C-alpha cells in the first residue's frame, strides 16, 4: 500500500480538495493531510491572543476563520445533506476552540488548539469522498501517532496501533488521516512540530512497510538550485536519501528534514510530486546512488562563523573537545567545522547564546566572529576517490571570497561558507557551470 501526503496548499481550497480527490481515487491507500493553508498560522495567532489574555482578539480570528470554512463547505459539497454534515463537523471544532477563550491558557491548551487544523481538513475531505461514493474512513492520528519521553516518535507503538486500526477497518477502500498531530508520552495532545505532516507520512510508511511514500506539493520535485534566486533551475529526478537530507537541511523547503530517516531505515522510496502537474515524474528519493553525478546546490542563510586560534592547540590533545563542549553547554548546534594545526572554525545558525559562547571560548584562544554568512552546499556522489568534483566546484567560485570549505564529512556533499552578499553570485555560477552547459 502507498502513503500519499498532501500539504496545506494542496488542500487549500474546495477546488484543490476536489483535485486531490481525483488523485486519491483508485487503489487502496493511506492519505495524510495537512491543515488547509493558513489555518495553522491562524491557530497560532489565536493561541497568542489567549496567552495574552485577550479573548476578544482570539474570537475575532476564530470568527473570520470559521467564515472561511463555511465558504469552503458551500463550494465543496453539492448536496444539502453533506453541506449539513460538514457544517456540523466544522461547527463542532470551532465551538470547541471557543471554549478555550474562557479559561486558563497554557502550553497544554495551545497544543490542543493547534491540532484542530488537521482535524478540520481530514473530516471535510472524508465527507467529500463519501459524498462522491468512495468507501473512505478516517484513521484518527491521536489513536496511533505517539511520541516518547524524549519527544521522539515511538515506532513500536505506532506500528502496533496503526496496524490494529487498519485491521479493524479492513473493508475500506481509502484511509484518510491527520498529519502533524499526535499524543505524547503522557497521553496529551501534541504535535510533530511545524511542517510535521511529512514526518507523519514517513512514520506511517515505515509502520505499514509501504511500497512508496508520496509527498504532494505544488512544485515539480526538488530543484537543482533555488528557483527564487537562480535562473534556469530544473527538477532533480533521483536522489539518494543522504543527498535529500543535506538538501532538506540546507534550505530546500519542499521536504521536511526529519521526514527522511524512517523512510531510509525501512528502505521505502519517497516521491515528491506536483498536484498541479500530476503526470510529471517529480523527484524519487531512495537508497540508490547515481554514480559520478552532482545533483543539486542549496544554501542556508543567517550563518555565523566563529574562529578560535590558539598556539596552545599545537600538538595538544583535548582542544577540540573543550571547544565543542562550550557549544554543547550553550545548547547551540554546530553545522560546519574546519580545522588547522593552530585553529578551528565552526558555524552556527542559532545566535541566541553567541555572546556567552565567545566569552567562554576566549579562555582557549583568540576568537573572531563573522556574521551574515551563507553556507552553500553542493550535493551529489562525492565519494573521495572520484576525481575532479571538488576541484571544479572550487574553481567555479574563483571570483567569490570563500571563508570555509568542508569536504569529506560524508560521501555526498561539499559545503562552502561565503558572505550572504555573495550568495546569489555563487549559486548562479555553480548552476551555470554544473548544470546548464
Ligand atoms: N499544519 C502544520 C503546519 O502548518 C503541519 C504541516 O503542514 O505539515 O505546520
Ligand atoms: Mg507543510
CSV table of C-alpha atoms in Angstrom, one decimal, residues 33-324:
chain,number,residue,atom,x,y,z
A,33,UNK,CA,-3.4,15.7,5.0
A,34,UNK,CA,-2.1,18.9,6.5
A,35,UNK,CA,-4.4,21.7,7.6
A,36,UNK,CA,-5.8,23.9,4.8
A,37,UNK,CA,-3.1,26.6,4.1
A,38,UNK,CA,-3.1,29.4,6.6
A,39,UNK,CA,-5.1,27.6,9.2
A,40,UNK,CA,-2.3,26.5,11.5
A,41,UNK,CA,-0.9,30.1,11.3
A,42,UNK,CA,-4.4,31.4,12.4
A,43,UNK,CA,-4.5,28.8,15.2
A,44,UNK,CA,-1.0,30.1,16.4
A,45,UNK,CA,-2.4,33.6,16.3
A,46,UNK,CA,-5.5,32.6,18.3
A,47,UNK,CA,-3.2,31.0,20.9
A,48,UNK,CA,-1.1,34.1,21.0
A,49,UNK,CA,-4.1,36.2,21.9
A,50,UNK,CA,-5.2,33.7,24.6
A,51,UNK,CA,-1.7,33.7,26.2
A,52,UNK,CA,-2.0,37.5,26.3
A,53,UNK,CA,-5.5,37.1,28.0
A,54,UNK,CA,-7.2,38.8,25.1
A,55,UNK,CA,-10.3,36.7,24.3
A,56,UNK,CA,-11.8,39.4,22.0
A,57,UNK,CA,-8.7,39.2,19.8
A,58,UNK,CA,-8.9,35.4,19.7
A,59,UNK,CA,-12.7,35.5,19.0
A,60,UNK,CA,-12.2,37.8,16.1
A,61,UNK,CA,-9.7,35.4,14.4
A,62,UNK,CA,-11.9,32.4,15.2
A,63,UNK,CA,-14.9,34.1,13.6
A,64,UNK,CA,-13.0,35.0,10.5
A,65,UNK,CA,-11.6,31.6,10.2
A,66,UNK,CA,-14.9,29.9,10.6
A,67,UNK,CA,-16.5,32.1,8.0
A,68,UNK,CA,-13.8,31.0,5.6
A,69,UNK,CA,-14.7,27.4,6.3
A,70,UNK,CA,-18.4,28.0,5.6
A,71,UNK,CA,-17.4,29.3,2.2
A,72,UNK,CA,-15.3,26.2,1.5
A,73,UNK,CA,-18.2,24.0,2.5
A,74,UNK,CA,-20.5,25.8,0.1
A,75,UNK,CA,-18.1,25.3,-2.7
A,76,UNK,CA,-17.1,21.7,-1.9
A,77,UNK,CA,-20.2,19.7,-1.4
A,78,UNK,CA,-23.1,19.5,-3.8
A,79,UNK,CA,-25.9,18.0,-1.7
A,80,UNK,CA,-27.7,19.7,1.2
A,81,UNK,CA,-27.1,16.5,3.2
A,82,UNK,CA,-23.3,16.8,3.0
A,83,UNK,CA,-23.2,20.5,3.4
A,84,UNK,CA,-25.0,20.0,6.7
A,85,UNK,CA,-22.7,17.2,7.8
A,86,UNK,CA,-19.7,19.3,7.0
A,87,UNK,CA,-21.2,22.3,8.8
A,88,UNK,CA,-21.8,20.1,11.9
A,89,UNK,CA,-18.2,18.9,11.8
A,90,UNK,CA,-16.7,22.4,11.4
A,91,UNK,CA,-19.1,23.9,14.0
A,92,UNK,CA,-18.1,21.2,16.5
A,93,UNK,CA,-14.5,22.1,16.1
A,94,UNK,CA,-14.9,25.9,16.3
A,95,UNK,CA,-17.2,25.6,19.3
A,96,UNK,CA,-14.5,23.6,21.0
A,97,UNK,CA,-11.8,26.2,20.1
A,98,UNK,CA,-14.1,28.9,21.6
A,99,UNK,CA,-14.2,27.1,24.9
A,100,UNK,CA,-10.5,27.9,25.3
A,101,UNK,CA,-11.3,31.6,25.3
A,102,UNK,CA,-12.9,31.3,28.7
A,103,UNK,CA,-10.2,29.6,30.7
A,104,UNK,CA,-6.6,29.5,31.7
A,105,UNK,CA,-4.4,29.1,28.7
A,106,UNK,CA,-1.2,27.1,28.9
A,107,UNK,CA,1.1,25.1,26.6
A,108,UNK,CA,-1.3,22.2,27.1
A,109,UNK,CA,-4.3,24.1,25.7
A,110,UNK,CA,-2.2,25.6,22.9
A,111,UNK,CA,-1.3,22.1,21.6
A,112,UNK,CA,-5.0,21.2,21.6
A,113,UNK,CA,-5.9,24.3,19.6
A,114,UNK,CA,-3.0,23.7,17.1
A,115,UNK,CA,-4.3,20.2,16.5
A,116,UNK,CA,-7.7,21.4,15.2
A,117,UNK,CA,-6.5,22.4,11.7
A,118,UNK,CA,-5.7,18.8,10.6
A,119,UNK,CA,-9.0,17.6,12.2
A,120,UNK,CA,-10.9,20.1,10.2
A,121,UNK,CA,-9.3,19.3,6.8
A,122,UNK,CA,-9.4,15.5,7.2
A,123,UNK,CA,-13.0,15.5,8.4
A,124,UNK,CA,-14.0,17.6,5.4
A,125,UNK,CA,-12.1,15.5,2.9
A,126,UNK,CA,-13.5,12.3,4.3
A,127,UNK,CA,-17.1,13.6,4.0
A,128,UNK,CA,-16.4,14.7,0.4
A,129,UNK,CA,-15.1,11.3,-0.5
A,130,UNK,CA,-18.2,9.7,1.0
A,131,UNK,CA,-20.4,12.2,-1.0
A,132,UNK,CA,-18.8,11.1,-4.3
A,133,UNK,CA,-19.3,7.5,-3.4
A,134,UNK,CA,-15.9,6.3,-2.2
A,135,UNK,CA,-15.8,3.9,0.8
A,136,UNK,CA,-13.4,6.0,2.8
A,137,UNK,CA,-12.6,6.0,6.6
A,138,UNK,CA,-10.8,8.4,8.9
A,139,UNK,CA,-7.9,7.0,10.9
A,140,UNK,CA,-7.6,9.2,14.0
A,141,UNK,CA,-3.9,10.1,14.3
A,142,UNK,CA,-4.5,10.7,18.0
A,143,UNK,CA,-5.1,7.0,18.4
A,144,UNK,CA,-1.9,5.7,16.9
A,145,UNK,CA,0.7,8.6,16.4
A,146,UNK,CA,2.7,8.9,19.6
A,147,UNK,CA,6.0,10.4,20.9
A,148,UNK,CA,8.0,9.1,23.8
A,149,UNK,CA,9.5,10.8,26.8
A,150,UNK,CA,12.2,12.4,24.6
A,151,UNK,CA,9.5,13.8,22.3
A,152,UNK,CA,10.7,11.4,19.6
A,153,UNK,CA,8.2,9.2,17.7
A,154,UNK,CA,7.7,5.8,19.2
A,155,UNK,CA,7.8,3.5,16.2
A,156,UNK,CA,6.8,0.3,18.1
A,157,UNK,CA,3.7,1.9,19.5
A,158,UNK,CA,2.8,3.5,16.1
A,159,UNK,CA,3.2,0.2,14.2
A,160,UNK,CA,1.1,-1.8,16.6
A,161,UNK,CA,-1.8,0.7,17.0
A,162,UNK,CA,-1.9,1.7,13.3
A,163,UNK,CA,-2.0,-1.9,12.0
A,164,UNK,CA,-4.7,-2.7,14.6
A,165,UNK,CA,-6.8,0.2,13.3
A,166,UNK,CA,-6.3,-0.9,9.7
A,167,UNK,CA,-7.3,-4.4,10.6
A,168,UNK,CA,-10.5,-3.1,12.2
A,169,UNK,CA,-11.3,-1.2,9.0
A,170,UNK,CA,-10.1,-3.7,6.5
A,171,UNK,CA,-13.1,-3.3,4.2
A,172,UNK,CA,-12.4,0.4,3.5
A,173,UNK,CA,-11.0,1.5,0.1
A,174,UNK,CA,-9.4,4.6,1.3
A,175,UNK,CA,-7.9,5.8,4.6
A,176,UNK,CA,-7.6,9.5,5.5
A,177,UNK,CA,-5.6,10.6,8.4
A,178,UNK,CA,-4.1,13.8,10.0
A,179,UNK,CA,-0.6,14.8,9.5
A,180,UNK,CA,1.4,16.7,12.3
A,181,UNK,CA,-0.8,15.8,15.3
A,182,UNK,CA,0.0,13.1,17.9
A,183,UNK,CA,-0.1,12.3,21.5
A,184,UNK,CA,2.9,12.5,23.7
A,185,UNK,CA,4.3,10.0,26.3
A,186,UNK,CA,1.7,11.4,28.8
A,187,UNK,CA,-1.2,10.8,26.5
A,188,UNK,CA,-1.7,14.6,25.9
A,189,UNK,CA,-2.4,16.0,22.5
A,190,UNK,CA,0.9,17.2,21.0
A,191,UNK,CA,2.4,17.6,17.5
A,192,UNK,CA,5.5,16.7,15.5
A,193,UNK,CA,6.5,20.4,15.1
A,194,UNK,CA,5.5,22.8,12.3
A,195,UNK,CA,5.7,21.2,8.9
A,196,UNK,CA,5.5,17.8,10.6
A,197,UNK,CA,3.0,16.2,8.2
A,198,UNK,CA,5.8,15.0,6.0
A,199,UNK,CA,7.1,13.2,9.1
A,200,UNK,CA,3.7,11.7,9.7
A,201,UNK,CA,3.7,10.2,6.2
A,202,UNK,CA,7.2,8.8,6.6
A,203,UNK,CA,6.4,7.3,10.0
A,204,UNK,CA,3.2,5.7,8.6
A,205,UNK,CA,5.1,4.4,5.6
A,206,UNK,CA,7.6,2.7,7.9
A,207,UNK,CA,4.9,1.3,10.2
A,208,UNK,CA,3.0,-0.4,7.4
A,209,UNK,CA,6.1,-1.2,5.2
A,210,UNK,CA,4.5,0.9,2.4
A,211,UNK,CA,5.6,0.3,-1.2
A,212,UNK,CA,6.1,4.1,-1.6
A,213,UNK,CA,5.6,7.4,0.2
A,214,UNK,CA,4.4,10.2,-2.0
A,215,UNK,CA,4.8,13.9,-0.8
A,216,UNK,CA,2.5,16.0,-3.0
A,217,UNK,CA,3.1,19.8,-3.1
A,218,UNK,CA,2.8,22.4,-5.8
A,219,UNK,CA,6.2,22.3,-7.4
A,220,UNK,CA,7.6,19.6,-9.6
A,221,UNK,CA,10.0,18.0,-7.2
A,222,UNK,CA,13.2,19.1,-5.7
A,223,UNK,CA,15.1,21.6,-7.9
A,224,UNK,CA,18.9,21.5,-8.6
A,225,UNK,CA,19.1,25.1,-7.2
A,226,UNK,CA,16.9,27.7,-5.6
A,227,UNK,CA,14.4,28.8,-8.3
A,228,UNK,CA,13.7,32.0,-6.4
A,229,UNK,CA,17.3,33.1,-6.7
A,230,UNK,CA,18.8,31.4,-9.7
A,231,UNK,CA,17.8,31.3,-13.4
A,232,UNK,CA,17.2,28.1,-15.2
A,233,UNK,CA,16.8,25.5,-12.4
A,234,UNK,CA,15.4,22.1,-13.2
A,235,UNK,CA,13.9,19.3,-11.1
A,236,UNK,CA,16.2,16.5,-10.0
A,237,UNK,CA,14.8,13.2,-11.0
A,238,UNK,CA,16.6,11.0,-8.5
A,239,UNK,CA,18.3,11.5,-5.2
A,240,UNK,CA,19.9,9.3,-2.5
A,241,UNK,CA,18.3,9.7,1.0
A,242,UNK,CA,21.6,11.3,2.2
A,243,UNK,CA,21.6,13.8,-0.7
A,244,UNK,CA,18.0,14.7,0.1
A,245,UNK,CA,18.7,15.0,3.8
A,246,UNK,CA,21.6,17.5,3.0
A,247,UNK,CA,19.3,19.5,0.7
A,248,UNK,CA,16.3,19.5,3.0
A,249,UNK,CA,18.5,20.7,5.9
A,250,UNK,CA,20.3,23.3,3.7
A,251,UNK,CA,17.1,25.0,2.8
A,252,UNK,CA,15.3,23.1,0.0
A,253,UNK,CA,11.9,23.9,1.6
A,254,UNK,CA,10.0,21.1,-0.3
A,255,UNK,CA,10.7,18.3,2.2
A,256,UNK,CA,10.9,18.5,6.0
A,257,UNK,CA,14.3,17.1,7.0
A,258,UNK,CA,13.0,14.8,9.7
A,259,UNK,CA,10.9,13.0,7.2
A,260,UNK,CA,13.8,11.2,5.6
A,261,UNK,CA,15.0,8.9,8.3
A,262,UNK,CA,12.1,6.5,8.8
A,263,UNK,CA,11.8,6.0,5.1
A,264,UNK,CA,15.5,5.5,4.6
A,265,UNK,CA,15.8,3.0,7.5
A,266,UNK,CA,13.0,1.0,6.1
A,267,UNK,CA,14.2,1.3,2.5
A,268,UNK,CA,10.9,2.9,1.3
A,269,UNK,CA,11.3,5.2,-1.7
A,270,UNK,CA,9.9,8.7,-1.3
A,271,UNK,CA,8.5,10.6,-4.3
A,272,UNK,CA,8.0,14.3,-4.5
A,273,UNK,CA,5.1,15.0,-6.8
A,274,UNK,CA,3.2,18.1,-8.1
A,275,UNK,CA,-0.6,18.4,-7.6
A,276,UNK,CA,-0.7,21.0,-10.4
A,277,UNK,CA,1.0,18.6,-12.8
A,278,UNK,CA,0.2,15.1,-11.6
A,279,UNK,CA,1.7,13.4,-14.6
A,280,UNK,CA,5.2,14.9,-14.1
A,281,UNK,CA,7.8,12.4,-12.8
A,282,UNK,CA,8.8,14.6,-9.8
A,283,UNK,CA,11.8,13.5,-7.7
A,284,UNK,CA,12.4,10.0,-6.4
A,285,UNK,CA,14.4,9.6,-3.3
A,286,UNK,CA,15.8,6.1,-2.4
A,287,UNK,CA,18.9,4.3,-1.2
A,288,UNK,CA,20.3,4.2,-4.7
A,289,UNK,CA,23.2,6.4,-5.7
A,290,UNK,CA,23.7,7.7,-9.2
A,291,UNK,CA,27.4,7.3,-9.7
A,292,UNK,CA,29.6,10.2,-10.7
A,293,UNK,CA,26.8,12.9,-10.7
A,294,UNK,CA,26.5,16.2,-9.0
A,295,UNK,CA,22.8,16.7,-8.2
A,296,UNK,CA,22.0,20.0,-6.7
A,297,UNK,CA,23.0,23.1,-4.8
A,298,UNK,CA,21.3,24.5,-1.8
A,299,UNK,CA,22.0,27.4,0.6
A,300,UNK,CA,21.4,28.2,4.2
A,301,UNK,CA,21.4,31.8,5.4
A,302,UNK,CA,22.0,33.6,8.7
A,303,UNK,CA,25.1,31.7,9.5
A,304,UNK,CA,27.7,32.9,12.0
A,305,UNK,CA,31.3,31.7,11.7
A,306,UNK,CA,33.5,31.6,14.8
A,307,UNK,CA,37.2,31.1,14.7
A,308,UNK,CA,39.3,30.1,17.7
A,309,UNK,CA,43.1,30.4,17.2
A,310,UNK,CA,45.5,29.1,19.7
A,311,UNK,CA,49.2,28.5,19.8
A,312,UNK,CA,48.4,26.0,22.5
A,313,UNK,CA,46.5,23.8,20.1
A,314,UNK,CA,49.7,22.8,18.5
A,315,UNK,CA,50.2,19.1,19.4
A,316,UNK,CA,47.6,19.4,22.2
A,317,UNK,CA,45.1,16.8,22.9
A,318,UNK,CA,41.6,17.6,24.1
A,319,UNK,CA,41.5,21.1,22.5
A,320,UNK,CA,38.6,20.3,20.1
A,321,UNK,CA,36.7,18.6,22.9
A,322,UNK,CA,36.9,21.8,25.1
A,323,UNK,CA,35.7,23.9,22.2
A,324,UNK,CA,32.8,21.7,21.3
